Structure formats: C-alpha cells, structure tokens
CSV table of C-alpha atoms and ligand atoms in Angstrom, one decimal:
chain,number,residue,atom,x,y,z
N,376,MET,CA,37.0,101.5,57.4
N,377,ILE,CA,34.7,101.5,54.4
N,378,ASP,CA,36.8,104.1,52.6
N,379,LYS,CA,39.9,102.0,53.2
N,380,ALA,CA,38.1,99.0,51.6
N,381,ARG,CA,37.5,100.9,48.4
N,382,GLY,CA,41.3,101.1,47.6
N,383,LEU,CA,42.2,97.4,48.4
N,384,ALA,CA,43.4,95.0,45.7
N,385,VAL,CA,40.5,92.6,46.1
N,386,ASP,CA,38.0,91.2,43.6
N,387,GLN,CA,35.0,91.5,45.9
N,388,PHE,CA,34.0,93.2,49.1
N,389,PHE,CA,31.1,92.6,51.5
N,390,LEU,CA,29.6,94.9,54.0
N,391,ASP,CA,28.4,93.0,57.0
N,392,LEU,CA,25.1,93.1,58.8
N,393,GLU,CA,25.6,89.8,60.6
N,394,ASP,CA,28.1,88.7,63.2
N,395,ALA,CA,30.3,91.8,63.1
N,396,VAL,CA,27.4,94.1,64.0
N,397,ALA,CA,25.9,94.2,67.5
N,398,PRO,CA,22.1,93.6,67.7
N,399,LEU,CA,21.4,97.3,68.7
N,400,ALA,CA,23.5,98.6,65.8
N,401,LYS,CA,21.7,96.7,63.0
N,402,ALA,CA,19.3,99.4,62.0
N,403,GLU,CA,22.0,102.1,61.7
N,404,ALA,CA,24.3,99.7,59.9
N,405,ARG,CA,21.6,99.1,57.2
N,406,GLU,CA,21.5,102.8,56.5
N,407,ARG,CA,25.3,103.2,56.4
N,408,ILE,CA,25.5,100.3,54.0
N,409,VAL,CA,22.9,101.8,51.7
N,410,GLY,CA,25.0,105.0,51.7
N,411,ALA,CA,28.3,103.3,51.0
N,412,LEU,CA,26.8,101.4,48.1
N,413,THR,CA,25.1,104.3,46.5
N,414,GLU,CA,28.1,106.6,46.9
N,415,GLY,CA,30.0,104.2,44.6
N,416,GLY,CA,33.8,104.3,44.1
N,417,TRP,CA,34.1,100.5,44.2
N,418,ASP,CA,36.0,100.4,41.0
N,419,GLY,CA,34.7,97.2,39.3
N,420,LYS,CA,34.8,95.1,42.5
N,421,VAL,CA,31.8,92.7,43.1
N,422,ARG,CA,29.7,94.5,45.7
N,423,SER,CA,28.1,92.3,48.3
N,424,VAL,CA,26.2,92.6,51.6
N,425,ARG,CA,26.0,89.9,54.2
N,426,VAL,CA,22.5,89.9,55.8
N,427,ASN,CA,21.5,88.2,59.0
N,428,ALA,CA,20.7,84.5,59.0
N,429,LEU,CA,17.1,83.3,58.7
N,430,ASP,CA,16.9,82.1,62.3
N,431,THR,CA,16.9,85.8,63.5
N,432,GLU,CA,14.2,88.5,63.3
N,433,TRP,CA,16.5,90.8,61.2
N,434,THR,CA,16.8,89.2,57.8
N,435,TYR,CA,13.7,90.4,56.0
N,436,ARG,CA,14.4,94.0,57.0
N,437,ASP,CA,18.0,93.7,56.0
N,438,VAL,CA,17.0,92.6,52.6
N,439,VAL,CA,14.2,95.2,52.1
N,440,THR,CA,16.2,98.1,53.4
N,441,VAL,CA,19.4,97.3,51.4
N,442,VAL,CA,17.8,96.3,48.1
N,443,GLU,CA,15.2,99.1,48.1
N,444,GLY,CA,17.9,101.6,49.0
N,445,ALA,CA,20.8,100.4,46.9
N,446,GLY,CA,19.6,97.4,44.7
N,447,ALA,CA,21.1,98.9,41.6
N,448,ASP,CA,24.5,99.2,43.3
N,449,LEU,CA,24.6,95.7,44.7
N,450,ASP,CA,25.8,92.5,43.0
N,451,THR,CA,25.2,89.7,45.5
N,452,ILE,CA,23.8,89.0,48.9
N,453,ILE,CA,25.7,86.7,51.2
N,454,LEU,CA,23.2,84.6,53.2
N,455,PRO,CA,24.8,83.1,56.3
N,456,LYS,CA,24.0,79.8,58.0
N,457,VAL,CA,22.1,78.3,55.1
N,458,SER,CA,21.1,74.8,56.2
N,459,THR,CA,18.5,74.1,53.5
N,460,PRO,CA,17.7,75.2,49.9
N,461,ASP,CA,14.5,76.7,51.3
N,462,HIS,CA,16.6,79.6,52.8
N,463,VAL,CA,17.9,80.4,49.3
N,464,ARG,CA,14.4,80.1,47.8
N,465,TRP,CA,13.0,82.5,50.3
N,466,LEU,CA,15.7,85.1,49.4
N,467,ASP,CA,15.1,84.5,45.7
N,468,LEU,CA,11.4,85.2,46.0
N,469,THR,CA,11.9,88.2,48.3
N,470,LEU,CA,14.5,89.7,45.9
N,471,THR,CA,12.1,89.1,43.0
N,472,GLN,CA,9.4,91.0,44.7
N,473,ILE,CA,11.6,94.0,45.6
N,474,GLU,CA,13.2,94.1,42.1
N,475,ARG,CA,9.7,94.2,40.5
N,476,ALA,CA,8.4,96.8,42.9
N,477,MET,CA,11.5,99.0,42.4
N,478,GLY,CA,11.8,98.6,38.7
N,479,LEU,CA,15.2,96.8,39.0
N,480,GLU,CA,16.3,94.0,36.6
N,481,VAL,CA,14.8,90.8,38.0
N,482,GLY,CA,17.4,88.2,38.8
N,483,ARG,CA,20.5,90.3,38.5
N,484,ILE,CA,21.4,90.2,42.2
N,485,GLY,CA,23.1,86.9,43.0
N,486,ILE,CA,23.0,84.8,46.2
N,487,GLU,CA,26.1,83.4,48.0
N,488,PRO,CA,25.1,80.9,50.7
N,489,GLN,CA,27.5,80.3,53.5
N,490,ILE,CA,27.8,76.7,54.5
N,491,GLU,CA,28.3,76.9,58.3
N,492,ASP,CA,26.7,73.9,59.9
N,493,ALA,CA,26.3,70.1,59.5
N,494,ARG,CA,22.9,70.4,58.0
N,495,GLY,CA,24.1,72.8,55.4
N,496,LEU,CA,26.9,70.4,54.4
N,497,VAL,CA,24.5,67.5,54.2
N,498,GLU,CA,22.1,69.5,51.9
N,499,ILE,CA,24.9,71.2,50.0
N,500,ASP,CA,24.1,69.8,46.5
N,501,ALA,CA,20.5,71.1,46.6
N,502,ILE,CA,21.8,74.5,48.1
N,503,ALA,CA,24.3,74.8,45.3
N,504,ARG,CA,21.6,74.4,42.6
N,505,ALA,CA,19.0,76.7,44.2
N,506,PRO,CA,18.0,79.9,42.3
N,507,ARG,CA,20.6,82.7,41.9
N,508,VAL,CA,23.4,80.9,43.6
N,509,GLU,CA,26.8,82.1,42.3
N,510,ALA,CA,29.1,80.8,45.0
N,511,LEU,CA,29.3,78.6,48.0
N,512,ILE,CA,31.2,80.1,50.9
N,513,TYR,CA,32.7,78.0,53.7
N,514,GLY,CA,32.1,79.5,57.2
N,515,PRO,CA,34.8,77.7,59.2
N,516,ALA,CA,34.2,79.3,62.6
N,517,ASP,CA,30.5,78.6,62.8
N,518,PHE,CA,31.1,75.2,61.1
N,519,MET,CA,33.7,74.1,63.8
N,520,ALA,CA,31.2,75.1,66.5
N,521,SER,CA,28.3,73.3,64.8
N,522,VAL,CA,30.2,69.9,64.7
N,523,ASN,CA,31.7,70.5,68.2
N,524,MET,CA,35.3,70.5,66.9
N,525,ARG,CA,37.8,70.6,69.8
N,526,SER,CA,39.7,73.7,68.5
N,527,LEU,CA,39.4,77.4,69.1
N,528,VAL,CA,41.6,78.4,66.2
N,529,VAL,CA,40.1,78.4,62.8
N,530,GLY,CA,41.8,76.1,60.4
N,531,HIS,CA,44.3,74.7,62.9
N,532,GLN,CA,44.2,71.0,63.5
N,533,PRO,CA,42.4,70.1,66.7
N,534,PRO,CA,44.8,68.7,69.3
N,535,GLY,CA,44.6,64.9,69.4
N,536,TYR,CA,43.7,64.5,65.8
N,537,ASP,CA,47.0,63.3,64.3
N,538,VAL,CA,45.9,61.3,61.3
N,539,GLY,CA,45.5,63.9,58.7
N,540,ASP,CA,43.7,67.2,57.9
N,541,ALA,CA,40.5,67.5,60.0
N,542,TYR,CA,39.1,70.0,57.4
N,543,HIS,CA,39.7,68.0,54.3
N,544,TYR,CA,36.3,66.4,54.0
N,545,THR,CA,34.4,69.7,54.5
N,546,LEU,CA,36.5,71.6,52.0
N,547,PHE,CA,36.4,68.9,49.4
N,548,ARG,CA,32.7,68.4,49.8
N,549,ILE,CA,32.1,72.1,49.3
N,550,LEU,CA,34.4,72.2,46.3
N,551,THR,CA,32.8,69.2,44.6
N,552,ALA,CA,29.3,70.6,45.1
N,553,ALA,CA,30.3,73.9,43.7
N,554,ARG,CA,32.0,72.4,40.7
N,555,ALA,CA,29.0,70.1,40.0
N,556,ALA,CA,26.7,73.1,40.0
N,557,ASP,CA,29.1,75.3,38.1
N,558,VAL,CA,29.3,77.9,40.9
N,559,GLN,CA,32.4,79.3,42.7
N,560,ALA,CA,33.8,77.8,45.9
N,561,ILE,CA,35.1,80.5,48.4
N,562,ASP,CA,37.0,79.8,51.6
N,563,GLY,CA,36.0,81.8,54.7
N,564,PRO,CA,38.0,83.9,57.1
N,565,TYR,CA,41.2,83.3,59.0
N,566,LEU,CA,40.7,85.1,62.3
N,567,GLN,CA,44.3,85.5,63.6
N,568,ILE,CA,44.9,88.7,61.7
N,569,LYS,CA,48.5,89.2,62.6
N,570,ASP,CA,49.5,85.6,61.9
N,571,VAL,CA,50.2,85.8,58.1
N,572,ASP,CA,52.2,82.5,58.2
N,573,GLY,CA,49.2,80.8,59.7
N,574,LEU,CA,47.0,82.4,57.0
N,575,ARG,CA,49.3,81.1,54.3
N,576,GLU,CA,49.2,77.6,55.8
N,577,VAL,CA,45.4,77.4,56.2
N,578,GLY,CA,44.6,79.3,53.0
N,579,GLY,CA,47.2,77.4,51.1
N,580,ARG,CA,45.1,74.2,51.6
N,581,SER,CA,41.9,75.5,50.0
N,582,ALA,CA,43.9,77.2,47.3
N,583,ALA,CA,45.7,74.0,46.5
N,584,LEU,CA,42.5,72.0,46.4
N,585,GLY,CA,41.0,74.4,43.8
N,586,PHE,CA,38.9,76.9,45.7
N,587,ASP,CA,38.4,80.2,43.8
N,588,GLY,CA,39.2,82.6,46.6
N,589,LYS,CA,39.3,83.3,50.3
N,590,TRP,CA,37.9,86.0,52.5
N,591,VAL,CA,40.2,88.6,54.0
N,592,LEU,CA,39.3,90.5,57.2
N,593,HIS,CA,42.0,93.0,57.2
N,594,PRO,CA,44.3,94.8,54.7
N,595,ALA,CA,47.3,92.9,56.1
N,596,GLN,CA,45.8,89.7,54.7
N,597,VAL,CA,45.3,90.9,51.1
N,598,ASP,CA,48.7,90.2,49.6
N,599,ALA,CA,49.1,86.8,51.0
N,600,VAL,CA,45.7,85.7,49.8
N,601,ASN,CA,46.1,87.1,46.3
N,602,GLU,CA,49.4,85.3,46.1
N,603,LEU,CA,48.0,82.0,47.4
N,604,PHE,CA,45.2,82.0,44.9
N,605,SER,CA,47.3,83.0,41.9
N,606,PRO,CA,49.4,80.3,40.2
N,607,ARG,CA,53.2,80.4,40.7
N,608,GLN,CA,55.0,82.0,37.8
N,609,ALA,CA,56.6,78.7,36.7
N,610,ASP,CA,53.3,76.9,36.7
N,611,TYR,CA,51.6,79.7,34.8
N,612,ASP,CA,54.3,79.7,32.2
N,613,HIS,CA,54.2,75.9,31.9
N,614,ALA,CA,50.4,75.9,31.6
N,615,GLU,CA,50.5,78.5,28.7
N,616,ASN,CA,53.2,76.4,27.0
N,617,ILE,CA,51.2,73.2,27.3
N,618,LEU,CA,48.2,75.1,25.6
N,619,ASP,CA,50.3,76.4,22.8
N,620,ALA,CA,52.2,73.2,22.2
N,621,TYR,CA,49.1,71.1,22.3
N,622,GLU,CA,47.3,73.4,19.8
N,623,TRP,CA,50.2,73.3,17.4
N,624,HIS,CA,50.7,69.5,17.6
N,625,THR,CA,47.0,68.9,17.0
N,626,SER,CA,46.9,71.3,14.0
N,627,ALA,CA,47.6,70.2,10.5
N,628,ALA,CA,50.9,72.1,10.6
N,629,GLY,CA,52.0,70.1,13.7
N,630,GLY,CA,51.0,66.7,12.3
N,631,ALA,CA,47.4,66.6,13.6
N,632,ARG,CA,48.4,64.4,16.6
N,633,GLY,CA,46.2,63.5,19.6
N,634,ALA,CA,49.2,63.3,22.0
N,635,ALA,CA,52.6,64.9,21.8
N,636,MET,CA,55.7,65.6,23.8
N,637,LEU,CA,56.6,68.9,25.5
N,638,GLY,CA,60.2,68.3,26.6
N,639,ASP,CA,60.0,65.1,28.6
N,640,GLU,CA,56.3,65.3,29.2
N,641,MET,CA,53.5,63.7,27.2
N,642,ILE,CA,50.6,66.0,26.7
N,643,ASP,CA,47.1,65.2,25.6
N,644,GLU,CA,43.5,66.5,25.9
N,645,ALA,CA,43.5,65.9,29.6
N,646,SER,CA,46.7,67.9,30.0
N,647,ARG,CA,45.1,70.7,28.0
N,648,LYS,CA,42.2,70.8,30.5
N,649,MET,CA,44.5,70.9,33.5
N,650,ALA,CA,46.5,73.6,31.9
N,651,LEU,CA,43.4,75.7,31.1
N,652,VAL,CA,42.6,75.9,34.8
N,653,ILE,CA,46.1,77.2,35.8
N,654,ALA,CA,46.3,79.5,32.7
N,655,GLY,CA,42.8,80.9,33.4
N,656,LYS,CA,43.7,81.7,37.0
N,657,GLY,CA,47.0,83.4,35.9
N,658,ARG,CA,45.2,85.4,33.2
N,659,ALA,CA,42.5,86.5,35.6
N,660,ALA,CA,45.3,87.6,38.0
N,661,GLY,CA,46.9,89.7,35.1
N,662,MET,CA,50.1,87.5,35.0
N,663,THR,CA,52.4,87.7,32.0
N,664,ARG,CA,54.4,85.0,30.4
N,665,ASN,CA,58.2,84.7,31.0
N,666,ASP,CA,59.2,81.9,28.6
N,667,PRO,CA,56.8,81.3,25.7
N,668,TRP,CA,57.0,78.1,23.8
N,669,THR,CA,57.6,78.3,20.0
N,670,PRO,CA,57.0,75.5,17.5
N,671,PRO,CA,60.1,73.5,16.4
N,672,GLU,CA,61.6,74.7,13.1
N,673,ASN,CA,62.3,72.3,10.3
C,719,LIG,C1,32.2,83.0,58.9
C,719,LIG,O1,31.2,83.5,58.9
C,719,LIG,C2,32.6,81.9,59.8
C,719,LIG,O2,31.7,81.5,60.6
C,719,LIG,O3,33.7,81.4,59.7
C,720,LIG,MG1,29.8,82.6,60.3
C-alpha cells in the first residue's frame, strides 16, 4: 500500500496513525511509518503523518516516535479533531522540544489541524492563526457526527433538507478562515470509493468555492480530484489572456489605461486578481496555453 502511494500523481500524502489504525496496532504502525519516511522515494511530495487526537492516550508517543525517528523526512503533522488553538500550541511546543533535542531545524515541520466538530468550527479563526499552521482540513465524517447530521453518506444531502446545500456553511466558514490567515483550505475524504460520480459531485462543490485540494483514499480517486481542482482549459486560457491584455493596456505602449476591453468584456484590476487565481492554479497543475492573446497591431 505504501509502495503504491509513492507512485501516485498527488501533491501530498499522509500516513495514518488515527482512525485507520486499530488501537492494538498503533505501536507497530509508528515504527512502519518511521521506516517509510526514512526510506524516501516520495519524489517531491509533501510528506505528512496524521497522529491521534489529543483526547486519546496515544498522541504524545505518536509525535515523539515519528519526529525522533524521521523528523528530517517529515513536512507536516496532521492533527485531527482540533477543537481549540491550545491543541495546536501543545503540538508546536512539543515539536520545538524534539527538534532542539534532535538537532533538527526548529519550526520547519508544519501543522495541519483537522476541523471535525462544532467546537473546532466555532474556534476556527484562532486555530487558523495558531503557530505552524499551514492548512485547515475539513473532516466531514466526524463533523457530520458531531452536529448529529441525519445522513450516513459523507457529502450527500441529508434526506428532508431540501432548501439548499447542508454543507455550504461549514465549507465556506473553513475557506474564509483559511484565506484570512493565509493558509490552505483542504477538503476531507469521500468514503464511497467506487462512486467516482459522487466524488465529482461532492468534491466539485469545495473545488468551485475555492478550496486548494481534497483528500483521496484510493488510487481510483486521484484523477477525478486532480481534474476537479485544476481549472478547465478554456478558463485557464481566458485567465492568462486577461493577465496579458491587462498588462499591455496598463503599460505606456498600450495607453496606460486603468480599464480596457478584452473582446466584449471589460477588464480592470479586480479582473486581474480573479485571473491570477485561475492562472496560478493552472500553472501549478502544469497546464499549457492553447490560445495566447497578442496585442493589437496598428
Ligand atoms: C476525516 O477524518 C473525517 O472525519 O472525515
Ligand atoms: Mg476524522
């Protein structure tokens, strides 16, 4: 399983010590994770471990074993069920001690809190600004359980709620907190592994809102999620053209204008900012332009 993960077209992977590992298997899993990280072969992917939540007896030993054993080969720790910024502060202080003791660079390992309950959502702005936080991750399954939502299928609308999207508030709250704190917003898992259409529908919502990525649980989910979180080709081309046209029109050669026309569309500084978002995502995904804009000849 770990070997298969090395070859997948993903930006980040995480090795789990939490819900996917049975209580009696935690100690062995820690050692296997240290081995998998130190062996390497992860090819530039962000390397993460999800430790157990702080309401268990396992977290401190997870952190000590993994960071002492493989701290130099680890980029972030995913901390589940974060319901207060104190959880993140505990991890920050613990990491700092281990980094000092092991001669590792202090502060290099980032923290990704999972927002998985009502308290975490209420405290989200302080959590997003806590030390070392690089991303907020939505944990939809635990979150649905925490608010007593009447659905067993992650991301599907609870029967009886027919006035909109039952997940909109949570997703948008997480996204806004992440953007305000300048950290990433990551959507969590879709559990029906064989249902790629369902994944596209549910993941399409967080992608459309502006989330930076989504977990995959299985290789069969990778292509759909990469596609959802990359701009469509026409949008990418359009965004790059807005940037080029705006740069030219605002330059001396283009008349130093503040607003200009691109075809039938008026573009201005706000258009440039929107275009930068789409172009940035397309460039990060390695997209190439089909139909580059060129300045008018006269
Ligand atoms: C992930 O951890 C989830 O609870 O959805
Ligand atoms: Mg969870």
